[in-house]
Short mmCIF file of C-alpha atoms in Angstrom, two decimals:
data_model
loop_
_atom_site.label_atom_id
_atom_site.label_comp_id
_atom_site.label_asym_id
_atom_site.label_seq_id
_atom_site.Cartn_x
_atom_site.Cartn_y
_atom_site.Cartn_z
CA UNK R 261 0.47 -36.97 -14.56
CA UNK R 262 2.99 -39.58 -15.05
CA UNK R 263 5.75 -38.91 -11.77
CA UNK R 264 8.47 -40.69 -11.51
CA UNK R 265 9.56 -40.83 -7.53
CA UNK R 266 12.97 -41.75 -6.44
CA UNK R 267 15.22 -40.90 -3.72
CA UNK R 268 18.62 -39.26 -4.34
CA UNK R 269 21.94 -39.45 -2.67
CA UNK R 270 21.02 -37.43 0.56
CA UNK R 271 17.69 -39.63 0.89
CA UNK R 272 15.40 -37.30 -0.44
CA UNK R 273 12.77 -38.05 -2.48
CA UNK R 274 12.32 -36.55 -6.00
CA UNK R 275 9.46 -36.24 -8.29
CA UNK R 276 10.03 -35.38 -11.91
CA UNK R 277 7.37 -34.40 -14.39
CA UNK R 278 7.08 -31.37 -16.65
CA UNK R 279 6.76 -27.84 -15.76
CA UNK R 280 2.81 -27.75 -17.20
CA UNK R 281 2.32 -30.48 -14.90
CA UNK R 282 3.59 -29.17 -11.63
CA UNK R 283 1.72 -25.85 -12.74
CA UNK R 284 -1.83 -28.08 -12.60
CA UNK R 285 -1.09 -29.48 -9.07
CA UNK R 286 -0.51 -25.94 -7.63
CA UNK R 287 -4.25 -24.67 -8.07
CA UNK R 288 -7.86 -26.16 -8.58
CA UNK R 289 -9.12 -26.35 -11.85
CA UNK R 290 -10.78 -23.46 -13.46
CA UNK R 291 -9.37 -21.27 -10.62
CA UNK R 292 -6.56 -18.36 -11.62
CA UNK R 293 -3.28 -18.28 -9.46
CA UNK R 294 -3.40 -16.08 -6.44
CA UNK R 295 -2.00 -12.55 -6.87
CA UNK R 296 0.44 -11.89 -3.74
CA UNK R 297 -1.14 -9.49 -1.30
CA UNK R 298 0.12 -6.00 -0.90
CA UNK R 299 0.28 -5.25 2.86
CA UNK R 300 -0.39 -1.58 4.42
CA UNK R 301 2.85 -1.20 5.61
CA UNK R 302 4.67 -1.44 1.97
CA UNK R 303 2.21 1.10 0.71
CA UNK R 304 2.89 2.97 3.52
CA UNK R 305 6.75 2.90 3.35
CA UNK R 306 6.85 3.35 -0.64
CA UNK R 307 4.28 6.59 -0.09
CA UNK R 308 7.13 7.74 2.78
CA UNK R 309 9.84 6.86 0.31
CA UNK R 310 7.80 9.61 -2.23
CA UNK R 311 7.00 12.10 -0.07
CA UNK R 312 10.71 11.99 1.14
CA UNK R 313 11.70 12.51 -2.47
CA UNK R 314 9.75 15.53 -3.32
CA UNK R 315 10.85 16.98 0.02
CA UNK R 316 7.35 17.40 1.70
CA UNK R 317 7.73 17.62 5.19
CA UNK R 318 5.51 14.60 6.89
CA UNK R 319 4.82 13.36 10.16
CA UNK R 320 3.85 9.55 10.17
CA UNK R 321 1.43 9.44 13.17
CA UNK R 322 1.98 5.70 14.93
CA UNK R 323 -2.12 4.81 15.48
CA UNK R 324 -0.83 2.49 18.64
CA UNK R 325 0.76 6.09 20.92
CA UNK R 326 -2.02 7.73 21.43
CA UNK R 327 -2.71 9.62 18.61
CA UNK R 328 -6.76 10.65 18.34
CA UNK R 329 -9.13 7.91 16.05
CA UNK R 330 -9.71 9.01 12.76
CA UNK R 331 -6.17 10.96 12.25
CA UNK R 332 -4.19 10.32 8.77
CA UNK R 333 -1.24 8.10 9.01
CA UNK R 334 0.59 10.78 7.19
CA UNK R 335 -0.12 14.89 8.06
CA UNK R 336 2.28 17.24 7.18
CA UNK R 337 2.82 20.60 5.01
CA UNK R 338 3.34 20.96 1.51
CA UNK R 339 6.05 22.57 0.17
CA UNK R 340 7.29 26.12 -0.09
CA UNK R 341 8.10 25.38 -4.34
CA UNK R 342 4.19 24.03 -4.72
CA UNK R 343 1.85 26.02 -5.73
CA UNK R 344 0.01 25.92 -2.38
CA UNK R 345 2.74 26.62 -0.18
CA UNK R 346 2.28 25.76 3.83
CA UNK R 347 -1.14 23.82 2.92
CA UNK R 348 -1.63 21.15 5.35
CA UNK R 349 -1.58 17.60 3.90
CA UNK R 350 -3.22 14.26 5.24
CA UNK R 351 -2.99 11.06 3.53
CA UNK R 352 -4.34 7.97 4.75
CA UNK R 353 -2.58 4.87 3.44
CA UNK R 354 -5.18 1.41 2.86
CA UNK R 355 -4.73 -1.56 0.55
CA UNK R 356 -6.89 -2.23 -2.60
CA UNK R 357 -9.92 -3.56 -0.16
CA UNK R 358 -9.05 -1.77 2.81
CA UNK R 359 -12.18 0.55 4.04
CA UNK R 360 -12.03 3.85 6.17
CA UNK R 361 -13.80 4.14 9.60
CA UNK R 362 -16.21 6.73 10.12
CA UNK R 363 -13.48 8.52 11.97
CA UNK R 364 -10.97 8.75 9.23
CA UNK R 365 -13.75 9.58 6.78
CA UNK R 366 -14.55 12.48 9.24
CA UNK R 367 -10.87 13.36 9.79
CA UNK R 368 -10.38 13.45 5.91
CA UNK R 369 -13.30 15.33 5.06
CA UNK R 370 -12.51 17.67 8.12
CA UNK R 371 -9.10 18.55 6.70
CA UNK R 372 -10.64 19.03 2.98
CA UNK R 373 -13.09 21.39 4.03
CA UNK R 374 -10.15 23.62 6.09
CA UNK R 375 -8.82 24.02 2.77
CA UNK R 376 -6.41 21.07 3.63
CA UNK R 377 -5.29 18.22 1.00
CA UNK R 378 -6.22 14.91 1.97
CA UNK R 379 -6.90 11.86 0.19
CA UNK R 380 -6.79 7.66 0.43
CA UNK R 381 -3.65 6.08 -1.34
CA UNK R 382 -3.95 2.78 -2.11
CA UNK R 383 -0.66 2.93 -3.81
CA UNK R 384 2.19 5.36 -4.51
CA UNK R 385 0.72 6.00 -7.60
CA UNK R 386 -2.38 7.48 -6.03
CA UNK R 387 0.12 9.83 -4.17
CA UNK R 388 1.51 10.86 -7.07
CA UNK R 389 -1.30 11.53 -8.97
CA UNK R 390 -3.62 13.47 -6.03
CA UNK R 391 -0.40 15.83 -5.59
CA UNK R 392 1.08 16.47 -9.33
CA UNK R 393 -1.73 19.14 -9.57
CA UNK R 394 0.13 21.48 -6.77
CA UNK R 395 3.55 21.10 -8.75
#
C-alpha cells in the first residue's frame, strides 16, 4: 500500500490511501469481517418491546433478586383474545450460542408439560413465530 503520511494544521498525522486499501489493513487475509455481537439484553428488551405490543401481560424476573435457578426471564399469561386464553407463558431469552442450564431446561420442560407455553428466543423473531399459532 502506497501511504502518504503528513501532519495537518492541528498536528495530526494523516494517512491517505484508497478505501480497498484501508479495508485490507482492518482484517487478516483470508479471514471475513467480524459480525457485531448481539448481547442478551437487546434480545431481551426487543422480545419486551413485542410482548408489550401484543398486550401479553409479562413479568421479567431479575435472575440477581432472588428469584429460584432455572426460572424464565419472562413468565406471564397469554391473552384473553388468543386462542388459549389465561395459559401461562415462559420464555427464556439467549443469544445465537448461548446454552440453557439444566435448570432452565427443567423449568422449561416443567412449564410445557403443565400445559404451559415456553420456549428459547434467540431473537424477536423466534417470539413471534412460537406465539403466531395462539392468534
Amino acid at each position: 500500500m502506497k501511504q502518504k503520511e503528513h501532519k495537518n494544521q492541528q498536528g495530526w498525522i494523516e494517512i491517505t490511501g484508497t478505501p480497498q486499501e484501508f479495508e485490507k489493513l482492518g482484517r487478516i487475509k483470508g479471514m471475513k469481517p467480524k459480525q457485531p455481537k448481539v448481547l442478551e439484553r437487546e434480545i431481551k428488551k426487543e422480545i419486551r418491546r413485542f410482548l408489550k405490543f401484543k398486550k401479553i401481560f409479562i413479568y421479567h424476573n431479575l435472575q440477581g433478586l432472588g428469584c429460584y435457578k432455572g426460572i424464565a426471564d419472562f413468565t406471564g399469561l397469554m391473552p384473553l383474545r388468543s386462542t388459549v386464553p389465561g395459559t401461562f407463558l415462559a420464555i427464556e431469552a439467549k443469544t445465537e450460542k448461548g446454552a440453557l442450564s439444566e435448570d432452565q431446561e427443567f423449568f422449561l420442560r416443567s412449564v410445557s408439560d403443565s400445559g404451559g407455553i415456553a420456549f428459547v428466543a434467540r431473537s424477536v423473531q423466534d417470539c413471534i413465530d412460537n406465539l403466531k399459532e395462539y392468534w
